[in-house]
mmCIF file of N, CA and C in Angstrom:
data_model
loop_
_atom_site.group_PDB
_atom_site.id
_atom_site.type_symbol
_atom_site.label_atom_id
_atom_site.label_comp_id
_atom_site.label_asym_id
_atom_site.label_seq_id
_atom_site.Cartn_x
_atom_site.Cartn_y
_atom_site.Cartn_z
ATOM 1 N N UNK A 173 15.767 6.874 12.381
ATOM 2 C CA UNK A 173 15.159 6.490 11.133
ATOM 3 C C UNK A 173 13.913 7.348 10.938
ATOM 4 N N UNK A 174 13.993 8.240 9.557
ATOM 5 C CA UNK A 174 12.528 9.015 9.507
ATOM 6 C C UNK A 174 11.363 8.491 9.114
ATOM 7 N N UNK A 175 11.629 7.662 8.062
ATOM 8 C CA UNK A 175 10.791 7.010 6.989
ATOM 9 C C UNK A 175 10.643 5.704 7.230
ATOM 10 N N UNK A 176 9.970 5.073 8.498
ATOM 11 C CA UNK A 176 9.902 3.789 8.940
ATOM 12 C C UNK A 176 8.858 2.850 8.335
ATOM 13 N N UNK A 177 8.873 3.018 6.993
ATOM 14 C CA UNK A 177 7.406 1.993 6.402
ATOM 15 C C UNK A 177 7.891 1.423 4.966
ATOM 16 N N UNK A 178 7.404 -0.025 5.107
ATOM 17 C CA UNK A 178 8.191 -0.027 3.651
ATOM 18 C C UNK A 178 6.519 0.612 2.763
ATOM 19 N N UNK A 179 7.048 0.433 1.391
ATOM 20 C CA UNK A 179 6.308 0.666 -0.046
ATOM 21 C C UNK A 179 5.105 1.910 0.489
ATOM 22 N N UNK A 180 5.787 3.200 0.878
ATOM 23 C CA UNK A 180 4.352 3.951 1.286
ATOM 24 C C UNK A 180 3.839 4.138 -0.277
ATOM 25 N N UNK A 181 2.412 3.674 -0.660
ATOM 26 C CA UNK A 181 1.657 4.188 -1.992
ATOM 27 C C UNK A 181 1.943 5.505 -2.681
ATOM 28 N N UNK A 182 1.714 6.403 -1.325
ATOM 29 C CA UNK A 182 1.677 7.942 -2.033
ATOM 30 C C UNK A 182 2.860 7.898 -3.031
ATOM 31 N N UNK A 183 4.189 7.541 -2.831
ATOM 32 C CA UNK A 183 5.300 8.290 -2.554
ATOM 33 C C UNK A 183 5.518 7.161 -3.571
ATOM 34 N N UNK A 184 5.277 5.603 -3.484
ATOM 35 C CA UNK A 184 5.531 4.918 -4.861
ATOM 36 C C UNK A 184 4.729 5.215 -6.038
ATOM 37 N N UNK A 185 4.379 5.743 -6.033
ATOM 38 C CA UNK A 185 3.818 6.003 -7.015
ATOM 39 C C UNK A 185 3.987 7.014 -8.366
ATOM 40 N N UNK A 186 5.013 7.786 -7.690
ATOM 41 C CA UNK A 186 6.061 8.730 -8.444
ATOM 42 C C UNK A 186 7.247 7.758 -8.610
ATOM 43 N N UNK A 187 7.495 6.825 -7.587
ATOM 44 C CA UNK A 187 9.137 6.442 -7.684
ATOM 45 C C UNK A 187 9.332 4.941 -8.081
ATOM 46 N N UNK A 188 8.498 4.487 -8.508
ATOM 47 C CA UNK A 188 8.223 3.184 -8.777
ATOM 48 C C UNK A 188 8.683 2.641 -10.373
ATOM 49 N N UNK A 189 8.877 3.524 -10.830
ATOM 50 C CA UNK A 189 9.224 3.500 -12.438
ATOM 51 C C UNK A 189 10.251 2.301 -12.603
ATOM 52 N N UNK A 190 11.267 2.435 -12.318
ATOM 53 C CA UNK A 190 12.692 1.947 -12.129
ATOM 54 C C UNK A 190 12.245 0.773 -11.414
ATOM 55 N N UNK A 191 11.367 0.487 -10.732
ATOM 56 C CA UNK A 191 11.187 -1.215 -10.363
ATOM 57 C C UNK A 191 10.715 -1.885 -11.285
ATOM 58 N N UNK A 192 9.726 -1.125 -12.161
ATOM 59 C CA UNK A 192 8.982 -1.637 -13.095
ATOM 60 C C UNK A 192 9.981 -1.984 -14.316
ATOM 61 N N UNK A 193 10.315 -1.054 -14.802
ATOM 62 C CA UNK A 193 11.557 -1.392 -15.747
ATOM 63 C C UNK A 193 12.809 -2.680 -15.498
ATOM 64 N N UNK A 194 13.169 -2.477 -14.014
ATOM 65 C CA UNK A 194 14.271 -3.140 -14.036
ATOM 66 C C UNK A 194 14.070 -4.744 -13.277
ATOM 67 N N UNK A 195 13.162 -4.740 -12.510
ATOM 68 C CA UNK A 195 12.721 -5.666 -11.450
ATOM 69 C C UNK A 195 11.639 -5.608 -11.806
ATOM 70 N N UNK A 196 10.495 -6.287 -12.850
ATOM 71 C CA UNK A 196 8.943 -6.433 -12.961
ATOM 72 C C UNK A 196 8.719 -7.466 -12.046
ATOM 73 N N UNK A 197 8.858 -8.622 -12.005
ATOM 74 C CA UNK A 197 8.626 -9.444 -11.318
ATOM 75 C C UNK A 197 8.386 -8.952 -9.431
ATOM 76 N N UNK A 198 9.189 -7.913 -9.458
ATOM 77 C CA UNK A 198 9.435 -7.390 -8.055
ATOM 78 C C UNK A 198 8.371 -6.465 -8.019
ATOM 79 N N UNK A 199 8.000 -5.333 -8.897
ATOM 80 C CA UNK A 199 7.130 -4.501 -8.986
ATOM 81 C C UNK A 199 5.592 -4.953 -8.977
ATOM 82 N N UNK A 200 5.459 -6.016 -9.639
ATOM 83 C CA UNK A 200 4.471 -6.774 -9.881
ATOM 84 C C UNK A 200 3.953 -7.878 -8.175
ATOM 85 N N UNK A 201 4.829 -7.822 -7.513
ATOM 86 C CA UNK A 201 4.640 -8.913 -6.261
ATOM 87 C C UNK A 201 4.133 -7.766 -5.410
ATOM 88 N N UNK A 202 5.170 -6.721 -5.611
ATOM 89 C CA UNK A 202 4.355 -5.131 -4.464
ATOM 90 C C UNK A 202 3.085 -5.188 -4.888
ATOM 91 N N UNK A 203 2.708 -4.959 -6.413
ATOM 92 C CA UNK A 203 1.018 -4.711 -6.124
ATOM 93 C C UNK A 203 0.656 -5.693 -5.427
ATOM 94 N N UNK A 204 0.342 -6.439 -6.002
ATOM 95 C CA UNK A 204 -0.256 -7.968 -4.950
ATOM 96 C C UNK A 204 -0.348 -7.798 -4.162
ATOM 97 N N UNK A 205 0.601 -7.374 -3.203
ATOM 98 C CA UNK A 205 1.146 -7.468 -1.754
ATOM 99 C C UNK A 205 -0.207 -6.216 -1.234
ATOM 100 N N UNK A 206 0.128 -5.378 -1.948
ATOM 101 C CA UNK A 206 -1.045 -4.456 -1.302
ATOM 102 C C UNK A 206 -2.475 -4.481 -1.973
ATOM 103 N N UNK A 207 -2.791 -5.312 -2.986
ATOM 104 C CA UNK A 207 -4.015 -5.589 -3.192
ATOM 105 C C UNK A 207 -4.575 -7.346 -2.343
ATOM 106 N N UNK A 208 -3.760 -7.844 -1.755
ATOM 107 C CA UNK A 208 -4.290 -8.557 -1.008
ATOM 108 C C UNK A 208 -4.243 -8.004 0.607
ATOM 109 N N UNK A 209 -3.787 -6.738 0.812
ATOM 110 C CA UNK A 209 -3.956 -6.140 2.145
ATOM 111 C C UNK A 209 -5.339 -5.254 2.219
ATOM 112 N N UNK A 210 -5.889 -4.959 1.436
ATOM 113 C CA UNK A 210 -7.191 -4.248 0.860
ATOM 114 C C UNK A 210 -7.801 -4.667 1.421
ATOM 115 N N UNK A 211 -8.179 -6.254 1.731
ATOM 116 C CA UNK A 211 -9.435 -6.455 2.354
ATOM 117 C C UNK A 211 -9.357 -6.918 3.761
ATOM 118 N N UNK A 212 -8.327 -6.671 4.127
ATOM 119 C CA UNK A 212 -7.852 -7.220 5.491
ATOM 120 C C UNK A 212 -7.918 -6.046 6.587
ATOM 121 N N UNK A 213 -8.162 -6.071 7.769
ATOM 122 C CA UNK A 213 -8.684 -5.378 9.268
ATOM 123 C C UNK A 213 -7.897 -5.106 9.958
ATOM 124 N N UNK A 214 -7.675 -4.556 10.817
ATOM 125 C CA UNK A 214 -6.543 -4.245 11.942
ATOM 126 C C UNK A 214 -7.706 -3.080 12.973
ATOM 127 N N UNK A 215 -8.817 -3.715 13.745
ATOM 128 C CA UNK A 215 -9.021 -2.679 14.095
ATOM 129 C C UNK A 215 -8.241 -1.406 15.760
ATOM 130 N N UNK A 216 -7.514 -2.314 16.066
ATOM 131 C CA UNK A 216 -6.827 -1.850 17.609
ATOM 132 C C UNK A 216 -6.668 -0.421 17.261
ATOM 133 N N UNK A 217 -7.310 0.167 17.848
ATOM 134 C CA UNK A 217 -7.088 1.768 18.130
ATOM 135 C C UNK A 217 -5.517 2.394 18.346
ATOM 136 N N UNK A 218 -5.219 3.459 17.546
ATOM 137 C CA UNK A 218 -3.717 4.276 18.284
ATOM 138 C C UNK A 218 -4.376 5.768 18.189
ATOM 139 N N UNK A 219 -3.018 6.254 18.158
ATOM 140 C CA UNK A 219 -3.198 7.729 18.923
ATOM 141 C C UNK A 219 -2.508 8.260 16.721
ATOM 142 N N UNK A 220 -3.395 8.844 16.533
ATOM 143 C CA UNK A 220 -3.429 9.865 15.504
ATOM 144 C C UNK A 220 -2.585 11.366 15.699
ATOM 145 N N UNK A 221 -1.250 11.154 15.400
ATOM 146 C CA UNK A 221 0.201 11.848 16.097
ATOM 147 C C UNK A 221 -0.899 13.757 16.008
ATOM 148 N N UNK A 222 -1.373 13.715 14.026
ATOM 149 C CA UNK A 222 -1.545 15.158 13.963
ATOM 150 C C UNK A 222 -2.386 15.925 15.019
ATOM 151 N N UNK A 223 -3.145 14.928 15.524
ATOM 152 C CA UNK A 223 -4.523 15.925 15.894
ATOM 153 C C UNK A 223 -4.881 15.231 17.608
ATOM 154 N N UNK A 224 -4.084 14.033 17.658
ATOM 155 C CA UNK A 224 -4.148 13.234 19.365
ATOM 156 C C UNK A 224 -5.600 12.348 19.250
ATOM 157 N N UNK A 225 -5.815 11.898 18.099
ATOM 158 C CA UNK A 225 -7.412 11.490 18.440
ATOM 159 C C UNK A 225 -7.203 10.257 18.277
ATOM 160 N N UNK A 226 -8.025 9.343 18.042
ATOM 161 C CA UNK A 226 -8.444 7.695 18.186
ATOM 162 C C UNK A 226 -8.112 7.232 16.836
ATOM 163 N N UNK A 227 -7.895 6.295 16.134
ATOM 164 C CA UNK A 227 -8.563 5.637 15.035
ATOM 165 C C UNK A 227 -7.777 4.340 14.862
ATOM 166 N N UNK A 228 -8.487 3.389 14.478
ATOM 167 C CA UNK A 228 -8.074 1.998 14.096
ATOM 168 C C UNK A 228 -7.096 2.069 13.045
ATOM 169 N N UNK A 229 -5.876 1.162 13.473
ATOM 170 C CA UNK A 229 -4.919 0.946 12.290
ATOM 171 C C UNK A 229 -5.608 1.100 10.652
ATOM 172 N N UNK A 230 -6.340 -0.376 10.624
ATOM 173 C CA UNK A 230 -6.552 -0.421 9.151
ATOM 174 C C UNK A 230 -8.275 -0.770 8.763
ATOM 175 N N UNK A 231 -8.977 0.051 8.280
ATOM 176 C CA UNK A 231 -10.208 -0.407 7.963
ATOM 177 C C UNK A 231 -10.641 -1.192 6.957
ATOM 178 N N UNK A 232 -10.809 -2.085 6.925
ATOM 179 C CA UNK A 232 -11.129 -3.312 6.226
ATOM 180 C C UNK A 232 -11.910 -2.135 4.940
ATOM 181 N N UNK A 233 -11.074 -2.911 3.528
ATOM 182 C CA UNK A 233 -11.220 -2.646 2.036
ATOM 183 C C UNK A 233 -10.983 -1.078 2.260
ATOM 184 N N UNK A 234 -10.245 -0.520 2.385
ATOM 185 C CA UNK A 234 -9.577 0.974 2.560
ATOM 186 C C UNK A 234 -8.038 0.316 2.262
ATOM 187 N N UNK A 235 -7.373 1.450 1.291
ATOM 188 C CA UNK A 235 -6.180 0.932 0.625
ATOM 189 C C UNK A 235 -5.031 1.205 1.619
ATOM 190 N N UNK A 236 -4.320 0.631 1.477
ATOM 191 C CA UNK A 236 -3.470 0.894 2.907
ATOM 192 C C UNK A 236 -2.359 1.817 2.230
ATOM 193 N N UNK A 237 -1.954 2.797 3.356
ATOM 194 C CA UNK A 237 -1.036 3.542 3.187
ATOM 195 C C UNK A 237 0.699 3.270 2.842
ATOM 196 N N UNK A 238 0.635 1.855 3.235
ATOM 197 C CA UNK A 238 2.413 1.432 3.240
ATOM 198 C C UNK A 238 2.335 -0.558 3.561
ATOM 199 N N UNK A 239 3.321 -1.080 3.419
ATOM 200 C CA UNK A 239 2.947 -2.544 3.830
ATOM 201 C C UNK A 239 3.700 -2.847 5.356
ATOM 202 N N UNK A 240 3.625 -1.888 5.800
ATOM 203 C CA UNK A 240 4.248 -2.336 6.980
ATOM 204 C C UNK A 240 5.717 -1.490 7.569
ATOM 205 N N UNK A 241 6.531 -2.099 8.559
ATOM 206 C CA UNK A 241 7.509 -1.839 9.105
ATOM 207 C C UNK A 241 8.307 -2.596 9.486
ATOM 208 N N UNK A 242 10.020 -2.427 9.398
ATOM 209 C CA UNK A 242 10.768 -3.487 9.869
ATOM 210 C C UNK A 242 10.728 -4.010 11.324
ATOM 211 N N UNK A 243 10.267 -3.023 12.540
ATOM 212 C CA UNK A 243 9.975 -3.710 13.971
ATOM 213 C C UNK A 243 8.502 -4.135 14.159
ATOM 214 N N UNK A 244 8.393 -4.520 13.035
ATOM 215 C CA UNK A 244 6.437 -5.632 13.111
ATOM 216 C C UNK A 244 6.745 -6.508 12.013
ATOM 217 N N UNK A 245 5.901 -7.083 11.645
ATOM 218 C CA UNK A 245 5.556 -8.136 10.332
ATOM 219 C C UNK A 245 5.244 -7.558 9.318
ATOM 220 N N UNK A 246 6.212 -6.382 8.773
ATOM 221 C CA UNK A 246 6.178 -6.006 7.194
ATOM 222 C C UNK A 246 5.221 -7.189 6.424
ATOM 223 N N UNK A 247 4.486 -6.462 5.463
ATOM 224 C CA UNK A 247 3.164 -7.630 4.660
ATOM 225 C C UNK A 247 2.224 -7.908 5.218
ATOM 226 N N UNK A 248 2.377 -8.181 7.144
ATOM 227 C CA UNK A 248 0.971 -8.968 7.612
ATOM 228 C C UNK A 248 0.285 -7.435 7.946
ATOM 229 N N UNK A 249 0.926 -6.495 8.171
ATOM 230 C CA UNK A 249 0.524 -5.574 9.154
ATOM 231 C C UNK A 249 0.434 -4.142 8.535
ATOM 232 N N UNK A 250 -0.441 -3.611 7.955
ATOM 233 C CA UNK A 250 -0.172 -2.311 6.975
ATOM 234 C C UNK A 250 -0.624 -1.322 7.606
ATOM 235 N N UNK A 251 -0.557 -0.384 7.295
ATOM 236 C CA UNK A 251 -0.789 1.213 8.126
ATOM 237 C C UNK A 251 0.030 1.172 9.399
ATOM 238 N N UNK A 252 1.114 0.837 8.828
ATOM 239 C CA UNK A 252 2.097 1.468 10.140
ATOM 240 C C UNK A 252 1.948 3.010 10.532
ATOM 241 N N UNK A 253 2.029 3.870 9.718
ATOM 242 C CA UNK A 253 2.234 5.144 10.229
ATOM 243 C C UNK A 253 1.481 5.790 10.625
ATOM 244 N N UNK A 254 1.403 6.411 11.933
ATOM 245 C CA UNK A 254 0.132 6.975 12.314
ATOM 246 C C UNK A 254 0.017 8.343 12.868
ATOM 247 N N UNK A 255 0.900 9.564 11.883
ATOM 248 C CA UNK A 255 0.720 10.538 12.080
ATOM 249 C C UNK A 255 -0.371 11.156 11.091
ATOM 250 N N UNK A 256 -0.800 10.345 10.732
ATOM 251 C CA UNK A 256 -2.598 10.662 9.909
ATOM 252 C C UNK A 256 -3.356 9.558 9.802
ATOM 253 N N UNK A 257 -4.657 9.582 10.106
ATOM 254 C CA UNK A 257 -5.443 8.854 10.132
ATOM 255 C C UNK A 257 -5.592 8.517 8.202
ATOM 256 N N UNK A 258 -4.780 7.363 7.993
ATOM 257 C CA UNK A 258 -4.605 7.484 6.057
ATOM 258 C C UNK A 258 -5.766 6.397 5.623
ATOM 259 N N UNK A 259 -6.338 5.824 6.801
ATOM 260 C CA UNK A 259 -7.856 5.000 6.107
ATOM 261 C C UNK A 259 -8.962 6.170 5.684
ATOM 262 N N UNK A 260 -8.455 7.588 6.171
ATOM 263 C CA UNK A 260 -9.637 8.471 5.348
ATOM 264 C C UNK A 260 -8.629 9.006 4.579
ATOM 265 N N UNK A 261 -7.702 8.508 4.309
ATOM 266 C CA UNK A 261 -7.020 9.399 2.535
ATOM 267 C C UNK A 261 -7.718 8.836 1.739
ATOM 268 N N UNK A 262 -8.049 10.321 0.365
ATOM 269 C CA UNK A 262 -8.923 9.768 -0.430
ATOM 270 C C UNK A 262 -8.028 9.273 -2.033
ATOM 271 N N UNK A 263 -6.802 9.522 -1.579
ATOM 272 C CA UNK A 263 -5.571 9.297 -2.995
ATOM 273 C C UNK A 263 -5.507 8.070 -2.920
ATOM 274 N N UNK A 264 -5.842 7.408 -2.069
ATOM 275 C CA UNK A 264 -5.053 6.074 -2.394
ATOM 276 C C UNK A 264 -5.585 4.911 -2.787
ATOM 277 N N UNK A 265 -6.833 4.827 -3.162
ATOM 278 C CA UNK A 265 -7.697 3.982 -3.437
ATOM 279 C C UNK A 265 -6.900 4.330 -5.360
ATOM 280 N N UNK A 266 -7.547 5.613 -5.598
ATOM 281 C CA UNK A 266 -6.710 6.062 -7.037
ATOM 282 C C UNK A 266 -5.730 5.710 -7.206
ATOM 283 N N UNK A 267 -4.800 6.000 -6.224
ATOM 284 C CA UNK A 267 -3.141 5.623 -6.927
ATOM 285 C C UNK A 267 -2.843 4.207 -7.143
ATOM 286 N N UNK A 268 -3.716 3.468 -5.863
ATOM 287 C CA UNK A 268 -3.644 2.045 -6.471
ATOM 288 C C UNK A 268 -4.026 1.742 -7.537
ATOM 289 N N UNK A 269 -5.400 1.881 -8.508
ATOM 290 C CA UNK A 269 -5.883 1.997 -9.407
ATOM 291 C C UNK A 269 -4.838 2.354 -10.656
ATOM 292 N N UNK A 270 -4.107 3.727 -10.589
ATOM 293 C CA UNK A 270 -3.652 3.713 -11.534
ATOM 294 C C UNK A 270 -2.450 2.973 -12.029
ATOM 295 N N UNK A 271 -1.688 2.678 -10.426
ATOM 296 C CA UNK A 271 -0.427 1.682 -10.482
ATOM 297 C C UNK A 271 -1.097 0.328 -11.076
ATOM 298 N N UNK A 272 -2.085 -0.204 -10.950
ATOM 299 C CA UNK A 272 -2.412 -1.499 -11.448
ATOM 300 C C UNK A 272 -2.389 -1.421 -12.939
ATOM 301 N N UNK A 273 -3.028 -0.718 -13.009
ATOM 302 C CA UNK A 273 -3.325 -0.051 -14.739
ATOM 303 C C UNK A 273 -2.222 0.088 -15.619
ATOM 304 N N UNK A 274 -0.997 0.569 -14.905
ATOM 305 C CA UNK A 274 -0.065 1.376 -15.380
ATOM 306 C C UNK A 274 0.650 -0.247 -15.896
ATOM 307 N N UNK A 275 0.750 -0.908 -14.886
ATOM 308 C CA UNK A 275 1.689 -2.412 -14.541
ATOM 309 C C UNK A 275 0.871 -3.031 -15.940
ATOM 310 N N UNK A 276 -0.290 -3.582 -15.768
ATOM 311 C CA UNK A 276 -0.442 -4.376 -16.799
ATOM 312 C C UNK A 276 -0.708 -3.951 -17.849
ATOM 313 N N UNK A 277 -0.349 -2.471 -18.464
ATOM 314 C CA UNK A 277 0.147 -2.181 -19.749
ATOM 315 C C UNK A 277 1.514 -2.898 -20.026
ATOM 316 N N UNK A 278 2.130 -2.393 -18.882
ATOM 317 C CA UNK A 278 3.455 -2.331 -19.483
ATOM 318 C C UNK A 278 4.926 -3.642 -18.891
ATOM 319 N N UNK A 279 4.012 -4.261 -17.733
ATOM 320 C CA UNK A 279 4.380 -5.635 -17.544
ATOM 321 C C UNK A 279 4.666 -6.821 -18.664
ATOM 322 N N UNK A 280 5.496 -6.872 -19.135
ATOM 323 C CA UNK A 280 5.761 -8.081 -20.040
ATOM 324 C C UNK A 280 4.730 -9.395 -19.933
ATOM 325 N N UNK A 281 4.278 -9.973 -18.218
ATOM 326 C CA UNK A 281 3.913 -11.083 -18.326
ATOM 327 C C UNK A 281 2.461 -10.395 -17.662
ATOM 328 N N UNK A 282 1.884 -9.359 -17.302
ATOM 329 C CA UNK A 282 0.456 -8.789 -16.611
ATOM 330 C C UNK A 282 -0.479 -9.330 -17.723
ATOM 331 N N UNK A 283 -1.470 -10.107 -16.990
ATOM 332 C CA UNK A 283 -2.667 -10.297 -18.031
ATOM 333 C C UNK A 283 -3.808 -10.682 -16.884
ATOM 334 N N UNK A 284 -4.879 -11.121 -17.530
ATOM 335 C CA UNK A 284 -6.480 -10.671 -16.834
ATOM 336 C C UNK A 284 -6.450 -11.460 -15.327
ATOM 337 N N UNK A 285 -5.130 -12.657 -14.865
ATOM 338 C CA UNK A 285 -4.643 -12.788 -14.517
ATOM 339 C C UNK A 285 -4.581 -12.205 -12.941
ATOM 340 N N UNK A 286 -3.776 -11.142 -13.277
ATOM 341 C CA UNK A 286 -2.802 -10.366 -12.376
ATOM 342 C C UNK A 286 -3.964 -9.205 -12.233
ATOM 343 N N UNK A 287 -4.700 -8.998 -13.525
ATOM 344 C CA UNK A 287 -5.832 -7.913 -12.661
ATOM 345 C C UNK A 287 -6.746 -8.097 -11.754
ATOM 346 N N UNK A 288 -7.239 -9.486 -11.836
ATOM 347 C CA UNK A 288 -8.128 -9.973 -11.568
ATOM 348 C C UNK A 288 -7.644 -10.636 -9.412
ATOM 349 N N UNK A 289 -6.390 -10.714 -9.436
ATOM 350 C CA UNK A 289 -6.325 -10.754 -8.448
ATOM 351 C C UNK A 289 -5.861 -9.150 -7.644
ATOM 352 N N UNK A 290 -5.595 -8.120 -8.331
ATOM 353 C CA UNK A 290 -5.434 -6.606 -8.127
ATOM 354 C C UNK A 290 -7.176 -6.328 -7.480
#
């Protein structure tokens, strides 16, 4: 298996269209899902594949890179992947931003609501 993470941000964020359209309700529970992982910690140290160095899974209010993996607790547990240290990516704070933005334009039921917990 190459791609062991569900909802990585970067990568939904181009491909997410088609949830939104066809499954809102579904598209709409992913944000959530990763705007209530935003403020949540993971600090246990791993090994940073690119470069061999240290860094904590997930740094508390740093947007997480993916919600998880099927051999952990997909949702409880984010920044599975750790061939980059992605609590210093600086895209993803943005891409969340604009996916929220994007949703409650064009969400049928998104209102101050759904931002307000984003």
């Amino acid at each position: 298996m190459d791609y062991r993470w569900y909802e990585s941000l970067d990568v939904r964020l181009y491909g997410s269209f088609g949830l939104l359209m066809h499954w809102p309700k579904l598209e709409q529970a992913v944000m959530l899902a990763f705007a209530r992982a935003i403020p949540t910690e993971d600090p246990k140290e791993r090994v940073i594949g690119y470069n061999l160095s240290l860094a904590p899974r997930k740094v508390k209010n740093a947007t997480p890179h993916d919600l998880g993996a099927p051999n952990e607790h997909p949702w409880e547990r984010s920044n599975y992947t750790a061939y980059q240290d992605c609590n210093l990516w600086k895209d993803l704070g943005s891409d969340f931003v604009l996916l929220v933005y994007r949703d409650f334009l064009l969400l049928p039921d998104a209102d101050g609501e759904f931002l307000g917990e984003c």
